Amino acid sequence: MTTTTRARPAALTLTPSAEARIAHLMANAPEGAIGVKLSTPRRGCSGLAYSVDYVTEEVKFDEKIETAGGTFYVDGGSVLYLIGSIMDWVEDDFTAGFVFNNPNAKGSCGCGESFTV
């Protein structure tokens, strides 16, 4: 009997615009940065917030997503809150930032800073 493994889907999907922004961030990254990482620290009035930061070393349980512009990591402790999410980069005349369509979010604060699951 043989065991077959299949690739598991990524915890979240990055839009082409988000991938392009990651490429831009990595092109201007500080020395020693190996990628960009998404985490969901506890903060804000609803409980969890999205945080994107540079990474200087891999962490064993982080999800690793290879993009054309660089390596993107998802914090291992945040994966369950983000499964099925879509991460986009949106710019308009007044704001620019990552936007998340998260099917796990049950609510968010009025300013959009944080969310609940």
mmCIF file with all atom_site columns, C-alpha atoms in Angstrom:
data_model
loop_
_atom_site.group_PDB
_atom_site.id
_atom_site.type_symbol
_atom_site.label_atom_id
_atom_site.label_alt_id
_atom_site.label_comp_id
_atom_site.label_asym_id
_atom_site.label_entity_id
_atom_site.label_seq_id
_atom_site.pdbx_PDB_ins_code
_atom_site.Cartn_x
_atom_site.Cartn_y
_atom_site.Cartn_z
_atom_site.occupancy
_atom_site.B_iso_or_equiv
_atom_site.pdbx_formal_charge
_atom_site.auth_seq_id
_atom_site.auth_comp_id
_atom_site.auth_asym_id
_atom_site.auth_atom_id
_atom_site.pdbx_PDB_model_num
ATOM 1   C CA . MET A 1 1   ? 0.000   0.000  0.000  1.00 0.00 ? 1   MET A CA 1
ATOM 2   C CA . THR A 1 2   ? 1.326   3.431  -0.881 1.00 0.00 ? 2   THR A CA 1
ATOM 3   C CA . THR A 1 3   ? 0.497   6.695  0.716  1.00 0.00 ? 3   THR A CA 1
ATOM 4   C CA . THR A 1 4   ? -0.274  9.629  -1.487 1.00 0.00 ? 4   THR A CA 1
ATOM 5   C CA . THR A 1 5   ? -0.096  13.179 -0.285 1.00 0.00 ? 5   THR A CA 1
ATOM 6   C CA . ARG A 1 6   ? -1.657  16.157 -1.919 1.00 0.00 ? 6   ARG A CA 1
ATOM 7   C CA . ALA A 1 7   ? -0.763  19.781 -1.618 1.00 0.00 ? 7   ALA A CA 1
ATOM 8   C CA . ARG A 1 8   ? -2.974  21.529 0.878  1.00 0.00 ? 8   ARG A CA 1
ATOM 9   C CA . PRO A 1 9   ? -4.520  24.829 -0.137 1.00 0.00 ? 9   PRO A CA 1
ATOM 10  C CA . ALA A 1 10  ? -3.090  28.017 1.323  1.00 0.00 ? 10  ALA A CA 1
ATOM 11  C CA . ALA A 1 11  ? -4.814  29.396 4.409  1.00 0.00 ? 11  ALA A CA 1
ATOM 12  C CA . LEU A 1 12  ? -5.765  32.519 2.499  1.00 0.00 ? 12  LEU A CA 1
ATOM 13  C CA . THR A 1 13  ? -5.768  33.806 -1.052 1.00 0.00 ? 13  THR A CA 1
ATOM 14  C CA . LEU A 1 14  ? -3.765  36.836 -2.154 1.00 0.00 ? 14  LEU A CA 1
ATOM 15  C CA . THR A 1 15  ? -5.120  38.929 -5.005 1.00 0.00 ? 15  THR A CA 1
ATOM 16  C CA . PRO A 1 16  ? -2.731  40.031 -7.773 1.00 0.00 ? 16  PRO A CA 1
ATOM 17  C CA . SER A 1 17  ? -2.821  43.514 -6.245 1.00 0.00 ? 17  SER A CA 1
ATOM 18  C CA . ALA A 1 18  ? -1.767  42.139 -2.819 1.00 0.00 ? 18  ALA A CA 1
ATOM 19  C CA . GLU A 1 19  ? 1.026   40.117 -4.428 1.00 0.00 ? 19  GLU A CA 1
ATOM 20  C CA . ALA A 1 20  ? 2.241   43.237 -6.239 1.00 0.00 ? 20  ALA A CA 1
ATOM 21  C CA . ARG A 1 21  ? 2.280   45.139 -2.942 1.00 0.00 ? 21  ARG A CA 1
ATOM 22  C CA . ILE A 1 22  ? 4.279   42.349 -1.296 1.00 0.00 ? 22  ILE A CA 1
ATOM 23  C CA . ALA A 1 23  ? 6.754   42.577 -4.194 1.00 0.00 ? 23  ALA A CA 1
ATOM 24  C CA . HIS A 1 24  ? 7.012   46.340 -3.604 1.00 0.00 ? 24  HIS A CA 1
ATOM 25  C CA . LEU A 1 25  ? 7.534   45.829 0.133  1.00 0.00 ? 25  LEU A CA 1
ATOM 26  C CA . MET A 1 26  ? 10.239  43.224 -0.465 1.00 0.00 ? 26  MET A CA 1
ATOM 27  C CA . ALA A 1 27  ? 11.984  45.461 -3.019 1.00 0.00 ? 27  ALA A CA 1
ATOM 28  C CA . ASN A 1 28  ? 12.245  48.109 -0.280 1.00 0.00 ? 28  ASN A CA 1
ATOM 29  C CA . ALA A 1 29  ? 12.666  45.754 2.688  1.00 0.00 ? 29  ALA A CA 1
ATOM 30  C CA . PRO A 1 30  ? 15.180  46.405 5.437  1.00 0.00 ? 30  PRO A CA 1
ATOM 31  C CA . GLU A 1 31  ? 18.338  44.337 5.424  1.00 0.00 ? 31  GLU A CA 1
ATOM 32  C CA . GLY A 1 32  ? 17.789  40.811 6.698  1.00 0.00 ? 32  GLY A CA 1
ATOM 33  C CA . ALA A 1 33  ? 14.079  40.624 5.838  1.00 0.00 ? 33  ALA A CA 1
ATOM 34  C CA . ILE A 1 34  ? 13.151  37.278 4.276  1.00 0.00 ? 34  ILE A CA 1
ATOM 35  C CA . GLY A 1 35  ? 9.451   37.974 3.758  1.00 0.00 ? 35  GLY A CA 1
ATOM 36  C CA . VAL A 1 36  ? 6.272   39.616 4.978  1.00 0.00 ? 36  VAL A CA 1
ATOM 37  C CA . LYS A 1 37  ? 4.065   38.116 7.696  1.00 0.00 ? 37  LYS A CA 1
ATOM 38  C CA . LEU A 1 38  ? 0.376   38.451 8.523  1.00 0.00 ? 38  LEU A CA 1
ATOM 39  C CA . SER A 1 39  ? -0.719  37.957 12.113 1.00 0.00 ? 39  SER A CA 1
ATOM 40  C CA . THR A 1 40  ? -3.830  38.691 14.170 1.00 0.00 ? 40  THR A CA 1
ATOM 41  C CA . PRO A 1 41  ? -2.732  40.216 17.476 1.00 0.00 ? 41  PRO A CA 1
ATOM 42  C CA . ARG A 1 42  ? -5.307  40.958 20.162 1.00 0.00 ? 42  ARG A CA 1
ATOM 43  C CA . ARG A 1 43  ? -6.123  44.651 20.048 1.00 0.00 ? 43  ARG A CA 1
ATOM 44  C CA . GLY A 1 44  ? -8.842  47.093 19.162 1.00 0.00 ? 44  GLY A CA 1
ATOM 45  C CA . CYS A 1 45  ? -12.376 47.218 20.481 1.00 0.00 ? 45  CYS A CA 1
ATOM 46  C CA . SER A 1 46  ? -13.483 43.969 18.787 1.00 0.00 ? 46  SER A CA 1
ATOM 47  C CA . GLY A 1 47  ? -10.615 41.722 19.870 1.00 0.00 ? 47  GLY A CA 1
ATOM 48  C CA . LEU A 1 48  ? -8.346  40.846 16.921 1.00 0.00 ? 48  LEU A CA 1
ATOM 49  C CA . ALA A 1 49  ? -6.647  43.032 14.338 1.00 0.00 ? 49  ALA A CA 1
ATOM 50  C CA . TYR A 1 50  ? -4.688  42.375 11.159 1.00 0.00 ? 50  TYR A CA 1
ATOM 51  C CA . SER A 1 51  ? -0.971  43.140 11.315 1.00 0.00 ? 51  SER A CA 1
ATOM 52  C CA . VAL A 1 52  ? 1.515   42.918 8.423  1.00 0.00 ? 52  VAL A CA 1
ATOM 53  C CA . ASP A 1 53  ? 5.211   43.111 9.254  1.00 0.00 ? 53  ASP A CA 1
ATOM 54  C CA . TYR A 1 54  ? 8.599   42.134 7.861  1.00 0.00 ? 54  TYR A CA 1
ATOM 55  C CA . VAL A 1 55  ? 10.048  38.755 8.891  1.00 0.00 ? 55  VAL A CA 1
ATOM 56  C CA . THR A 1 56  ? 13.740  38.079 9.513  1.00 0.00 ? 56  THR A CA 1
ATOM 57  C CA . GLU A 1 57  ? 13.485  34.358 10.309 1.00 0.00 ? 57  GLU A CA 1
ATOM 58  C CA . GLU A 1 58  ? 11.101  31.476 9.662  1.00 0.00 ? 58  GLU A CA 1
ATOM 59  C CA . VAL A 1 59  ? 8.989   30.156 12.507 1.00 0.00 ? 59  VAL A CA 1
ATOM 60  C CA . LYS A 1 60  ? 8.235   26.428 12.491 1.00 0.00 ? 60  LYS A CA 1
ATOM 61  C CA . PHE A 1 61  ? 4.417   26.526 12.489 1.00 0.00 ? 61  PHE A CA 1
ATOM 62  C CA . ASP A 1 62  ? 3.900   29.584 10.275 1.00 0.00 ? 62  ASP A CA 1
ATOM 63  C CA . GLU A 1 63  ? 2.156   29.028 6.952  1.00 0.00 ? 63  GLU A CA 1
ATOM 64  C CA . LYS A 1 64  ? 4.520   29.850 4.083  1.00 0.00 ? 64  LYS A CA 1
ATOM 65  C CA . ILE A 1 65  ? 3.096   31.110 0.780  1.00 0.00 ? 65  ILE A CA 1
ATOM 66  C CA . GLU A 1 66  ? 5.440   31.701 -2.148 1.00 0.00 ? 66  GLU A CA 1
ATOM 67  C CA . THR A 1 67  ? 4.382   34.599 -4.370 1.00 0.00 ? 67  THR A CA 1
ATOM 68  C CA . ALA A 1 68  ? 5.995   36.041 -7.462 1.00 0.00 ? 68  ALA A CA 1
ATOM 69  C CA . GLY A 1 69  ? 7.112   39.047 -5.424 1.00 0.00 ? 69  GLY A CA 1
ATOM 70  C CA . GLY A 1 70  ? 8.455   37.266 -2.365 1.00 0.00 ? 70  GLY A CA 1
ATOM 71  C CA . THR A 1 71  ? 7.619   34.982 0.502  1.00 0.00 ? 71  THR A CA 1
ATOM 72  C CA . PHE A 1 72  ? 4.477   35.642 2.515  1.00 0.00 ? 72  PHE A CA 1
ATOM 73  C CA . TYR A 1 73  ? 3.972   34.085 5.940  1.00 0.00 ? 73  TYR A CA 1
ATOM 74  C CA . VAL A 1 74  ? 0.842   33.634 8.024  1.00 0.00 ? 74  VAL A CA 1
ATOM 75  C CA . ASP A 1 75  ? 1.363   33.400 11.769 1.00 0.00 ? 75  ASP A CA 1
ATOM 76  C CA . GLY A 1 76  ? 0.735   29.828 12.927 1.00 0.00 ? 76  GLY A CA 1
ATOM 77  C CA . GLY A 1 77  ? -1.472  31.020 15.778 1.00 0.00 ? 77  GLY A CA 1
ATOM 78  C CA . SER A 1 78  ? -3.576  33.110 13.388 1.00 0.00 ? 78  SER A CA 1
ATOM 79  C CA . VAL A 1 79  ? -4.243  30.551 10.655 1.00 0.00 ? 79  VAL A CA 1
ATOM 80  C CA . LEU A 1 80  ? -7.532  29.314 12.140 1.00 0.00 ? 80  LEU A CA 1
ATOM 81  C CA . TYR A 1 81  ? -8.913  32.872 12.144 1.00 0.00 ? 81  TYR A CA 1
ATOM 82  C CA . LEU A 1 82  ? -7.929  33.402 8.499  1.00 0.00 ? 82  LEU A CA 1
ATOM 83  C CA . ILE A 1 83  ? -8.825  30.174 6.643  1.00 0.00 ? 83  ILE A CA 1
ATOM 84  C CA . GLY A 1 84  ? -10.694 31.028 3.460  1.00 0.00 ? 84  GLY A CA 1
ATOM 85  C CA . SER A 1 85  ? -9.859  34.741 3.615  1.00 0.00 ? 85  SER A CA 1
ATOM 86  C CA . ILE A 1 86  ? -8.941  36.896 0.647  1.00 0.00 ? 86  ILE A CA 1
ATOM 87  C CA . MET A 1 87  ? -6.275  39.559 1.134  1.00 0.00 ? 87  MET A CA 1
ATOM 88  C CA . ASP A 1 88  ? -6.289  42.499 -1.269 1.00 0.00 ? 88  ASP A CA 1
ATOM 89  C CA . TRP A 1 89  ? -4.366  45.770 -1.618 1.00 0.00 ? 89  TRP A CA 1
ATOM 90  C CA . VAL A 1 90  ? -6.612  48.762 -2.299 1.00 0.00 ? 90  VAL A CA 1
ATOM 91  C CA . GLU A 1 91  ? -5.590  52.333 -3.098 1.00 0.00 ? 91  GLU A CA 1
ATOM 92  C CA . ASP A 1 92  ? -7.773  55.338 -3.773 1.00 0.00 ? 92  ASP A CA 1
ATOM 93  C CA . ASP A 1 93  ? -7.376  59.103 -3.563 1.00 0.00 ? 93  ASP A CA 1
ATOM 94  C CA . PHE A 1 94  ? -7.500  59.111 0.234  1.00 0.00 ? 94  PHE A CA 1
ATOM 95  C CA . THR A 1 95  ? -6.293  55.763 1.588  1.00 0.00 ? 95  THR A CA 1
ATOM 96  C CA . ALA A 1 96  ? -4.162  52.751 0.773  1.00 0.00 ? 96  ALA A CA 1
ATOM 97  C CA . GLY A 1 97  ? -3.944  49.472 2.606  1.00 0.00 ? 97  GLY A CA 1
ATOM 98  C CA . PHE A 1 98  ? -4.548  45.772 2.785  1.00 0.00 ? 98  PHE A CA 1
ATOM 99  C CA . VAL A 1 99  ? -8.204  44.808 2.880  1.00 0.00 ? 99  VAL A CA 1
ATOM 100 C CA . PHE A 1 100 ? -9.433  41.432 4.143  1.00 0.00 ? 100 PHE A CA 1
ATOM 101 C CA . ASN A 1 101 ? -12.538 39.531 3.165  1.00 0.00 ? 101 ASN A CA 1
ATOM 102 C CA . ASN A 1 102 ? -12.649 37.095 6.075  1.00 0.00 ? 102 ASN A CA 1
ATOM 103 C CA . PRO A 1 103 ? -15.523 34.578 6.189  1.00 0.00 ? 103 PRO A CA 1
ATOM 104 C CA . ASN A 1 104 ? -14.630 33.782 9.821  1.00 0.00 ? 104 ASN A CA 1
ATOM 105 C CA . ALA A 1 105 ? -15.194 37.334 11.082 1.00 0.00 ? 105 ALA A CA 1
ATOM 106 C CA . LYS A 1 106 ? -18.499 37.571 12.909 1.00 0.00 ? 106 LYS A CA 1
ATOM 107 C CA . GLY A 1 107 ? -18.258 41.290 13.542 1.00 0.00 ? 107 GLY A CA 1
ATOM 108 C CA . SER A 1 108 ? -15.974 44.281 13.480 1.00 0.00 ? 108 SER A CA 1
ATOM 109 C CA . CYS A 1 109 ? -15.637 47.625 15.169 1.00 0.00 ? 109 CYS A CA 1
ATOM 110 C CA . GLY A 1 110 ? -16.993 50.773 13.572 1.00 0.00 ? 110 GLY A CA 1
ATOM 111 C CA . CYS A 1 111 ? -13.613 51.987 12.350 1.00 0.00 ? 111 CYS A CA 1
ATOM 112 C CA . GLY A 1 112 ? -12.665 48.597 10.821 1.00 0.00 ? 112 GLY A CA 1
ATOM 113 C CA . GLU A 1 113 ? -9.526  48.324 12.964 1.00 0.00 ? 113 GLU A CA 1
ATOM 114 C CA . SER A 1 114 ? -10.441 45.005 14.583 1.00 0.00 ? 114 SER A CA 1
ATOM 115 C CA . PHE A 1 115 ? -12.732 41.999 14.214 1.00 0.00 ? 115 PHE A CA 1
ATOM 116 C CA . THR A 1 116 ? -14.272 39.126 16.203 1.00 0.00 ? 116 THR A CA 1
ATOM 117 C CA . VAL A 1 117 ? -14.511 35.444 15.338 1.00 0.00 ? 117 VAL A CA 1
#
